Amino acid sequence: MRKQRTVTMVAAGAAAVMALSACGGGGGSNNNSNGGTTATGPNAAIGKVFNPSDKKGGTLRMANAGDWDSLDPGDTYYAYSWNFIRLYGRSLMMFKPAPGQEGAKLTPDLAEAKGEPSADLKTWTYKIRKGVKFEDGTVVTSKDVKYAVSRSLDKDTFPNGPTYFNEFLDLQGYTSPYKDSDPNGLGLKAIETPDDNTIVFKLSKPFADFDYFAGMPSTIPVPKAKDTGTKYKEKVISTGPYRFETNELGKSFTLVRNEHWDPATDPNRKALPDKITMALNVNADDIDNRLISGDLDVDVVGSGVQPAAQAKILADQALKANSDNPLAARLWYTNINGDVAPLNNIECRKAIQYAADKTGYQRAYGGATGGEIATSLLPPVIPGSEKIDLYPSKDNAGDVEKAKQALAACGQPNGFETNIAYRAERTKEKAVAESLQQSLGRVGIKLNIKSYPTADYAKLYAGKPDFAKSNNLGLMVFGWAADWPNGFGFLKEITDSRTIKPAGNTNFSIKDPKVDAAIDKAMTEKDEAARQKAWSDVDRAAMETAYALPGVIAKGLYYRPKNLTNVFITDGFSEYDYTALGVQN
Amino acid sequence: MFAYIIRRLIGAVILLFVVSMVTFAIFFLVPRIAGATVEDMASRYVGKTADEAAIHSMAERLGFTDPLYEQYGRFVAGIFAGADYDTGAEVVHCPAPCFGYSFITRNPVWPDLVDRMGVTISLALGAAVIWLAFGVGTGVVSALRRGTFFDRASMGIALAGVSLPIFFTGLLSLTIFSYGLGWTAPGGSYTDFAEDPLQWAGALILPWITLAFLNAAGYARLTRATMLETMNEDFIRTARAKGLNERTVVVKHGLRSVLTPILTIFGLDLGILLGGAVLTESTYSLPGLGKYAVDAIVSNDLPKVLGVTLVGATFIIIANLVVDLLYAVVDPRVRYS
Amino acid sequence: MTAPLEVSSGSSEAQPEAALQGMGKKAIQGRSLGQIAWMRLKRDKVAMVSGILIVVMIIAAVVALLLDRVFGVIDPNAFNQDLIDPDLQIPRGAMGGISLEHPFGVEPINGRDILTRIFAGSWISLLIGFAATLLSVLIGTVMGVIAGYFRGWVDTFISRLMDVFLAFPLLLFAIALVGVVPDNAFGFGRDGSRIFMLIFIIGFFSWPYIGRIIRAQTLSLREREFIDASRSLGARAPHVLFKELLPNLVAPILVYSTLLIPTNILFEAALSFLGVGIQPPSATWGTMLSEASRWYQVDAWYMVFPGLAIFITVLAFNLFGDGLRDALDPRAR
Amino acid sequence: MTDSKEDLLAGDAARPSNRPDEAFLQVRDLKVHFPTDDGIVKSVDGLTFSLDRGKTLGIVGESGSGKSVTSLSIMGLHKQGTANISGQILLDGQDLVTSTPEQVRELRGKRMAMIFQDPLTAMHPYYTIGAQIVEAYRVHHKVSKAVAKKHAVEMLDRVGIPQPDKRVDDYPHQFSGGMRQRAMIAMALSCDPELLIADEPTTALDVTVQAQILDLIVDLQKDFNSAVIIITHDLGVVAELADDIMVMYAGRSVEYGNSHEIFTAPQHPYTWGLLGSMPRLDRERSERLLPIKGTPPSLINVPEGCPFNPRCAFAGLNGDLSTTERPEFREVSPGHHIACHLSGEQRQHLWDTEIKPKL
């Protein structure tokens, strides 16, 4: 779950609200593998490398409309951050720098090979590459990795990062190396380091896809001696090809080559530019304008351009030729809250499913360029996903007749009144709310629109069942992206009712034992193909409950300045692969 | 005079205390009145794995469970002596002057404020110079040439200036001058003066002019009205009766009196602006105090909002103080003893 | 004595010359200040046009309120998605989709009619402008008069209170406050609570500006003979305040109010721009303009009409206020 | 009234001592009209008089009689464009009406100076007394600041301000009312003007101070040998001071004569009224003042006939003459002019029987 954290950033005020970073698939399944191309044209960097190059040197200029959650590898959760962090840190595993679906495959990075599981899938062992050094020349050992993972468990200090290790490691009550009795902060029993090149993870429950965990930035080694806790983000010690030269939090930073990075130990990274500059908190529309004018190379957030630039690019063939429009593993959807009457009745929920005009939903996100209409939760780019359309309508514009029938079945033939919540700074979600208000209004379902601060949407408002119920939030607009492109990475956090907490949820509405059962089945399925099918069954089960109204599978329109070389969209992140990029001058 | 300064200084400090108290109360009391529990307020600051107990203990660590006056007392003490913040994992020291600590970005607020202040000061002072020169100049000429084309035209433009929201004129100017003609830097391209004065000015010229246009309008109108009134004063007639030429009458006798009301308004305006030119900074994405505050409000980062508000209030109070003291210089009738 | 130039304003020189006080009827036809002001105002074409415009706008706003909320005849939220280019999300055709049916064009994405929305938004914009002004003028006048009239510790207290209020960075405060106060506060439905909130915040935090003016006026009026006379005749404070003082404060209050209304309309627009305006789908001119500001690069026409609505309204109020001031204040001529 | 009579008046009333053919200041048929929204305000409507060096003329009248407008016209202080001035104002032979503003400006302060009614508002609050005198002096004398300041101190000393070397650096608000008016006089006299106009110089002052100021003006006039015009609504002020007195009503002169005659044998009912409403310290207090009933006339619609007729108790004595025909300004005894329809006998009779006993 690259959950709401990923999507938190917002350009303030009227200025544009940025859309999101995303993971997952590139423009369907056409995968021409590594065949390079220099021919320009729309989508030239999808599924293939555009303008391939090995030319080193130059400065790669990047900008961010918002700011990092944190540059600390143990405390970051944005997709673009996980993509970018590979420039200054090496985790055990990583997504392969390759176009299309290849890019969604894991490859060893700091580890010599993929993890070796025990038979019960509860113990995973990795060997660490020899000769990898920190930027100060110190050799990286397995203890540095253990320490890094241990500290990332401390969610009081590092609240932003994912919690998979907290959930899956056999912690035995361990909380934080900062409260450790071991002076070296290595008191965690769930990770063992029999020698400097071996690290062993012990899980509390079996898990087949642990390599994905090993690919998270929290396995990027952190030297205990240099760890400054919350301040480590100001001076991260690099293991990758670049190190921080300057770092002004909230404003800008620059990366320069790390002399202690040895290409011989790293088969994955090209490390073409000599220098990388990053400007933070730049107006999103300005970023687009500068991309188009050539003053900037990359919008690091990787969610595509703003509506204004989108219209500009689409209207101009020359600009359009330099753009890519990949599909992401991200879903824009609306939760239907069964806690709020009469939505506790499935027929009333179905009425909403039928009445909603999905074309309006799509328009809210920028039309066909902004996304494809979704009929179920699991995005098509995730392997194994099936087309599920339980509430079909002509042209996806809604089926008023069926909706009215459902309303009658629900005992509300004249419709009913409820509230719809959206995130205040998200203008696209506002447009969704307005659109649903119109289309549901056709069958007499009257929506009152309510906005809540984006930052606290999950913690205090929509994600807090008590609040949602007492405030009559029948519908709650939301969005979701996969942490990694598979069924587990996408569905678990938004469909499992057992993970629902008093506040701070990511699953706002899907509470059904049948769905939970389907999840359990999928989690314990060992065969990959069967597992993919099982997750699709979870998707179907969730749709049958009608607790979620899928809206749009996100697409972003990316502008690709001429200066860039070696450009391709990786399905691992649904962004340009930042480890591969180079510049012409 | 000296005693007066001391008295005013003490008054300003007291005022600052009251303002900070009220601000503090509004940010920490109003949500409670509106129904938020201390746990709600603390839940922003805890990690994802936190359960009820963890949230409650966070609330306690943050001091939300203490009476408000104790929280306020700690806050004030922090400004003078620095404060320690227990994040749960470690105790972070926030050195004096500690204007709070953000648990969202995990850093003390004060260094941020200092950092952003430079941008805001650059913006405010630059614009102030322009609007004073143009506003007062236009106002004087308009008053002296009342009813002429110049008067009507400049007052018309001035009215247009105060009738347009700055984000409208700002975006328009960006469209025309930055993206259309390419004369000026695009929004969000701020460079420190120390780094490159030319780029600094280049990035600020458009915000300066836009902000100045808006303000100059008001100043032109105010100057004109005051000037017209002043030129009807008895002492102006006396000055003329002495045989002074019109220039001396206008500049030395007329303008001198116009200065007082201009000074009052200018002090207030500048004070407000220094606390963050919210709209201008948002429109041009300048990383100043105003933008900082807006961003902080969006992410519900209360300590930052509180910090900016207090700094803003301080600027206003200081500006008022300076204005009052300048009165004594400008107007000898204001007697201080 | 007063400057001879003032003779030009129509009456003879006014000069207290007790020895020559007349006992009979005035030789020239006496006119009240109101009559004189009205006469002058009538002659000020710009002010009259502005005044008429304001009256028309107020009537339009009331009609809009009735049509929109009471009778539901117009639907400012109706979508016309067929008018929108599905790729670009902006209106088809040149000039923001201006057509006979939609003379001001339509909004991007959903194709809502801009004319209808401006019309429907007028009552909220004007209501906020007026009510916030009323609130601040009310508080400001009461506080200013009390401070100026009673002086002493009352004055000190109120003056310090004004200092405190003036020291708050108003805009920041407004954004922060709108954020922390829940939506369903005050028990109003739909837009009611937000409108009330905006009125309250704008009005409540700007009263010291007029408070100061009124206080100063009161202080000087208090020293005038007629107040002394009234007091020496044994009039009670309320009588002096309301019967003697207040009528003399009407002119500055009126002028200040007409100049404050446009400021408040702009303030609402600014709050909308910063994302704390009225809740969707209801529109005010401010929310429309701030929405339009995100589209200005590709659909500049969207910005034109809400911008013009604000511009014309604010301009009209300013011009009318200027005219009113000139008419009410002989010295300004 | 006719021009010939006024010429006669000019010749008779205030004969210049050094140049027998021409008085130092001559005002001929002066008209000052202000166009306004309501019509033309005829503030001064055909005024003629003259004044010699060393002589003092008192101009008396109530509000709106045009006396201040007259003085401002002489000084050239009307704003350009607001007032229509016609007639002649000859200062030592130079016509100020036709002179350029710059020429008049050079005369102001140097050859003619003015003292205003309220010295508090008439002095710039932000500059010291000294600075304002220095400024007045240096406009017309190219001297250093130090010299000018020394002169200022001398002037302050001259007008009787104690410790002038210290007070020279004080601001107007630090002076008492009387002191301020002294300073004002010092400023007016700093360039040794030949014509001094004092517009209500004592109205804003205490009664005790009034006398001092008037004495000062008399003294200084003797020293400087200036021509002085004192404008007042209070006959008492000019009683001792003026050589001649002109009584103005509705922008015109209604009675002109030497001071003694005006007080002992006034001929115009309006003058009687003024005298009647003047408190006299040398009389019994038992009798009430005799105010003039009514208010001054509108200067836009001046009453037909004698402008004073609506307020005149004796207007009916000559049939409807007073309401139909404007009385001529005629000489009734040598140097004594009035504008009244009453015959000499009537006036004498009324004065003896009705007015004088009550005064």
mmCIF file of C-alpha atoms in Angstrom, chain A residues 333-458:
data_model
loop_
_atom_site.group_PDB
_atom_site.id
_atom_site.type_symbol
_atom_site.label_atom_id
_atom_site.label_comp_id
_atom_site.label_asym_id
_atom_site.label_seq_id
_atom_site.Cartn_x
_atom_site.Cartn_y
_atom_site.Cartn_z
ATOM 1 C CA TYR A 333 -12.407 5.013 -6.126
ATOM 2 C CA THR A 334 -15.111 5.960 -3.679
ATOM 3 C CA ASN A 335 -15.867 4.059 -0.522
ATOM 4 C CA ILE A 336 -19.495 3.297 0.254
ATOM 5 C CA ASN A 337 -19.919 3.293 3.991
ATOM 6 C CA GLY A 338 -22.092 0.440 5.285
ATOM 7 C CA ASP A 339 -22.152 2.026 8.742
ATOM 8 C CA VAL A 340 -24.408 4.764 7.454
ATOM 9 C CA ALA A 341 -28.076 4.003 6.867
ATOM 10 C CA PRO A 342 -29.506 3.157 4.418
ATOM 11 C CA LEU A 343 -26.201 2.060 2.907
ATOM 12 C CA ASN A 344 -26.141 -0.824 5.346
ATOM 13 C CA ASN A 345 -28.522 -2.344 2.817
ATOM 14 C CA ILE A 346 -26.593 -3.832 -0.093
ATOM 15 C CA GLU A 347 -29.374 -2.860 -2.510
ATOM 16 C CA CYS A 348 -28.844 0.794 -1.728
ATOM 17 C CA ARG A 349 -25.135 0.355 -2.303
ATOM 18 C CA LYS A 350 -25.906 -1.313 -5.594
ATOM 19 C CA ALA A 351 -28.132 1.598 -6.513
ATOM 20 C CA ILE A 352 -25.082 3.821 -6.189
ATOM 21 C CA GLN A 353 -22.997 1.416 -8.280
ATOM 22 C CA TYR A 354 -25.603 1.546 -11.032
ATOM 23 C CA ALA A 355 -26.432 5.218 -10.842
ATOM 24 C CA ALA A 356 -22.881 6.534 -10.946
ATOM 25 C CA ASP A 357 -21.760 8.008 -14.230
ATOM 26 C CA LYS A 358 -18.195 6.774 -14.606
ATOM 27 C CA THR A 359 -17.513 9.068 -17.534
ATOM 28 C CA GLY A 360 -17.905 11.995 -15.146
ATOM 29 C CA TYR A 361 -15.499 10.274 -12.791
ATOM 30 C CA GLN A 362 -13.054 9.931 -15.635
ATOM 31 C CA ARG A 363 -13.435 13.561 -16.620
ATOM 32 C CA ALA A 364 -12.631 14.600 -13.093
ATOM 33 C CA TYR A 365 -9.233 13.004 -13.546
ATOM 34 C CA GLY A 366 -8.578 14.504 -16.920
ATOM 35 C CA GLY A 367 -10.476 12.264 -19.309
ATOM 36 C CA ALA A 368 -8.974 9.366 -21.185
ATOM 37 C CA THR A 369 -5.485 10.776 -20.691
ATOM 38 C CA GLY A 370 -6.015 10.839 -16.963
ATOM 39 C CA GLY A 371 -7.184 7.291 -16.633
ATOM 40 C CA GLU A 372 -9.244 4.349 -17.818
ATOM 41 C CA ILE A 373 -12.653 3.694 -16.360
ATOM 42 C CA ALA A 374 -12.431 1.030 -13.667
ATOM 43 C CA THR A 375 -15.086 -1.586 -13.046
ATOM 44 C CA SER A 376 -13.302 -3.395 -10.229
ATOM 45 C CA LEU A 377 -10.557 -2.668 -7.755
ATOM 46 C CA LEU A 378 -7.517 -4.506 -9.109
ATOM 47 C CA PRO A 379 -5.789 -2.503 -11.868
ATOM 48 C CA PRO A 380 -5.298 -4.409 -15.112
ATOM 49 C CA VAL A 381 -1.534 -3.901 -15.021
ATOM 50 C CA ILE A 382 -1.281 -6.170 -12.015
ATOM 51 C CA PRO A 383 -0.600 -9.706 -13.167
ATOM 52 C CA GLY A 384 -3.641 -11.923 -12.844
ATOM 53 C CA SER A 385 -6.210 -9.202 -12.729
ATOM 54 C CA GLU A 386 -9.413 -9.959 -14.606
ATOM 55 C CA LYS A 387 -12.054 -7.790 -16.107
ATOM 56 C CA ILE A 388 -14.845 -7.810 -13.570
ATOM 57 C CA ASP A 389 -17.899 -5.668 -14.274
ATOM 58 C CA LEU A 390 -20.720 -6.569 -11.946
ATOM 59 C CA TYR A 391 -22.705 -3.381 -12.440
ATOM 60 C CA PRO A 392 -22.489 -2.746 -16.151
ATOM 61 C CA SER A 393 -24.050 0.169 -17.964
ATOM 62 C CA LYS A 394 -24.008 1.499 -21.475
ATOM 63 C CA ASP A 395 -20.868 3.546 -22.107
ATOM 64 C CA ASN A 396 -20.282 3.451 -18.363
ATOM 65 C CA ALA A 397 -22.666 6.364 -18.026
ATOM 66 C CA GLY A 398 -24.763 4.636 -15.380
ATOM 67 C CA ASP A 399 -27.925 2.550 -15.582
ATOM 68 C CA VAL A 400 -30.726 4.617 -14.140
ATOM 69 C CA GLU A 401 -33.347 1.878 -14.475
ATOM 70 C CA LYS A 402 -31.284 -0.706 -12.617
ATOM 71 C CA ALA A 403 -30.461 1.880 -9.989
ATOM 72 C CA LYS A 404 -34.119 2.624 -9.432
ATOM 73 C CA GLN A 405 -34.884 -1.061 -9.160
ATOM 74 C CA ALA A 406 -32.149 -1.412 -6.591
ATOM 75 C CA LEU A 407 -33.522 1.534 -4.680
ATOM 76 C CA ALA A 408 -36.946 -0.015 -4.662
ATOM 77 C CA ALA A 409 -35.466 -3.259 -3.426
ATOM 78 C CA CYS A 410 -33.741 -1.299 -0.706
ATOM 79 C CA GLY A 411 -37.023 0.246 0.333
ATOM 80 C CA GLN A 412 -36.002 3.732 -0.709
ATOM 81 C CA PRO A 413 -37.809 4.111 -4.037
ATOM 82 C CA ASN A 414 -37.556 7.892 -3.923
ATOM 83 C CA GLY A 415 -33.899 7.901 -3.090
ATOM 84 C CA PHE A 416 -32.248 9.121 0.064
ATOM 85 C CA GLU A 417 -29.861 11.754 1.322
ATOM 86 C CA THR A 418 -26.311 11.250 2.492
ATOM 87 C CA ASN A 419 -22.954 13.006 2.621
ATOM 88 C CA ILE A 420 -19.934 12.613 0.397
ATOM 89 C CA ALA A 421 -16.473 13.377 1.745
ATOM 90 C CA TYR A 422 -13.383 14.321 -0.198
ATOM 91 C CA ARG A 423 -9.933 15.672 0.555
ATOM 92 C CA ALA A 424 -10.108 19.441 0.642
ATOM 93 C CA GLU A 425 -6.963 20.182 -1.295
ATOM 94 C CA ARG A 426 -7.709 17.606 -3.980
ATOM 95 C CA THR A 427 -9.501 19.501 -6.693
ATOM 96 C CA LYS A 428 -9.940 16.329 -8.723
ATOM 97 C CA GLU A 429 -11.687 14.630 -5.845
ATOM 98 C CA LYS A 430 -13.841 17.702 -5.546
ATOM 99 C CA ALA A 431 -14.772 17.288 -9.186
ATOM 100 C CA VAL A 432 -15.613 13.635 -8.455
ATOM 101 C CA ALA A 433 -17.899 14.658 -5.624
ATOM 102 C CA GLU A 434 -19.627 17.201 -7.823
ATOM 103 C CA SER A 435 -19.984 14.699 -10.609
ATOM 104 C CA LEU A 436 -21.411 11.982 -8.349
ATOM 105 C CA GLN A 437 -23.779 14.531 -6.876
ATOM 106 C CA GLN A 438 -25.131 15.090 -10.360
ATOM 107 C CA SER A 439 -25.312 11.486 -11.506
ATOM 108 C CA LEU A 440 -26.738 10.062 -8.282
ATOM 109 C CA GLY A 441 -29.173 12.943 -8.248
ATOM 110 C CA ARG A 442 -30.751 11.352 -11.326
ATOM 111 C CA VAL A 443 -32.261 8.627 -9.159
ATOM 112 C CA GLY A 444 -33.055 10.801 -6.189
ATOM 113 C CA ILE A 445 -29.944 10.117 -4.144
ATOM 114 C CA LYS A 446 -29.092 13.531 -2.776
ATOM 115 C CA LEU A 447 -25.467 14.103 -1.841
ATOM 116 C CA ASN A 448 -24.160 16.857 0.388
ATOM 117 C CA ILE A 449 -20.532 17.558 -0.287
ATOM 118 C CA LYS A 450 -18.096 17.799 2.635
ATOM 119 C CA SER A 451 -14.387 18.409 2.458
ATOM 120 C CA TYR A 452 -11.809 17.446 5.051
ATOM 121 C CA PRO A 453 -8.137 18.353 5.350
ATOM 122 C CA THR A 454 -6.035 16.023 3.279
ATOM 123 C CA ALA A 455 -3.411 15.567 5.939
ATOM 124 C CA ASP A 456 -5.857 14.195 8.484
ATOM 125 C CA TYR A 457 -8.292 12.508 6.133
ATOM 126 C CA ALA A 458 -7.413 9.013 7.316
#
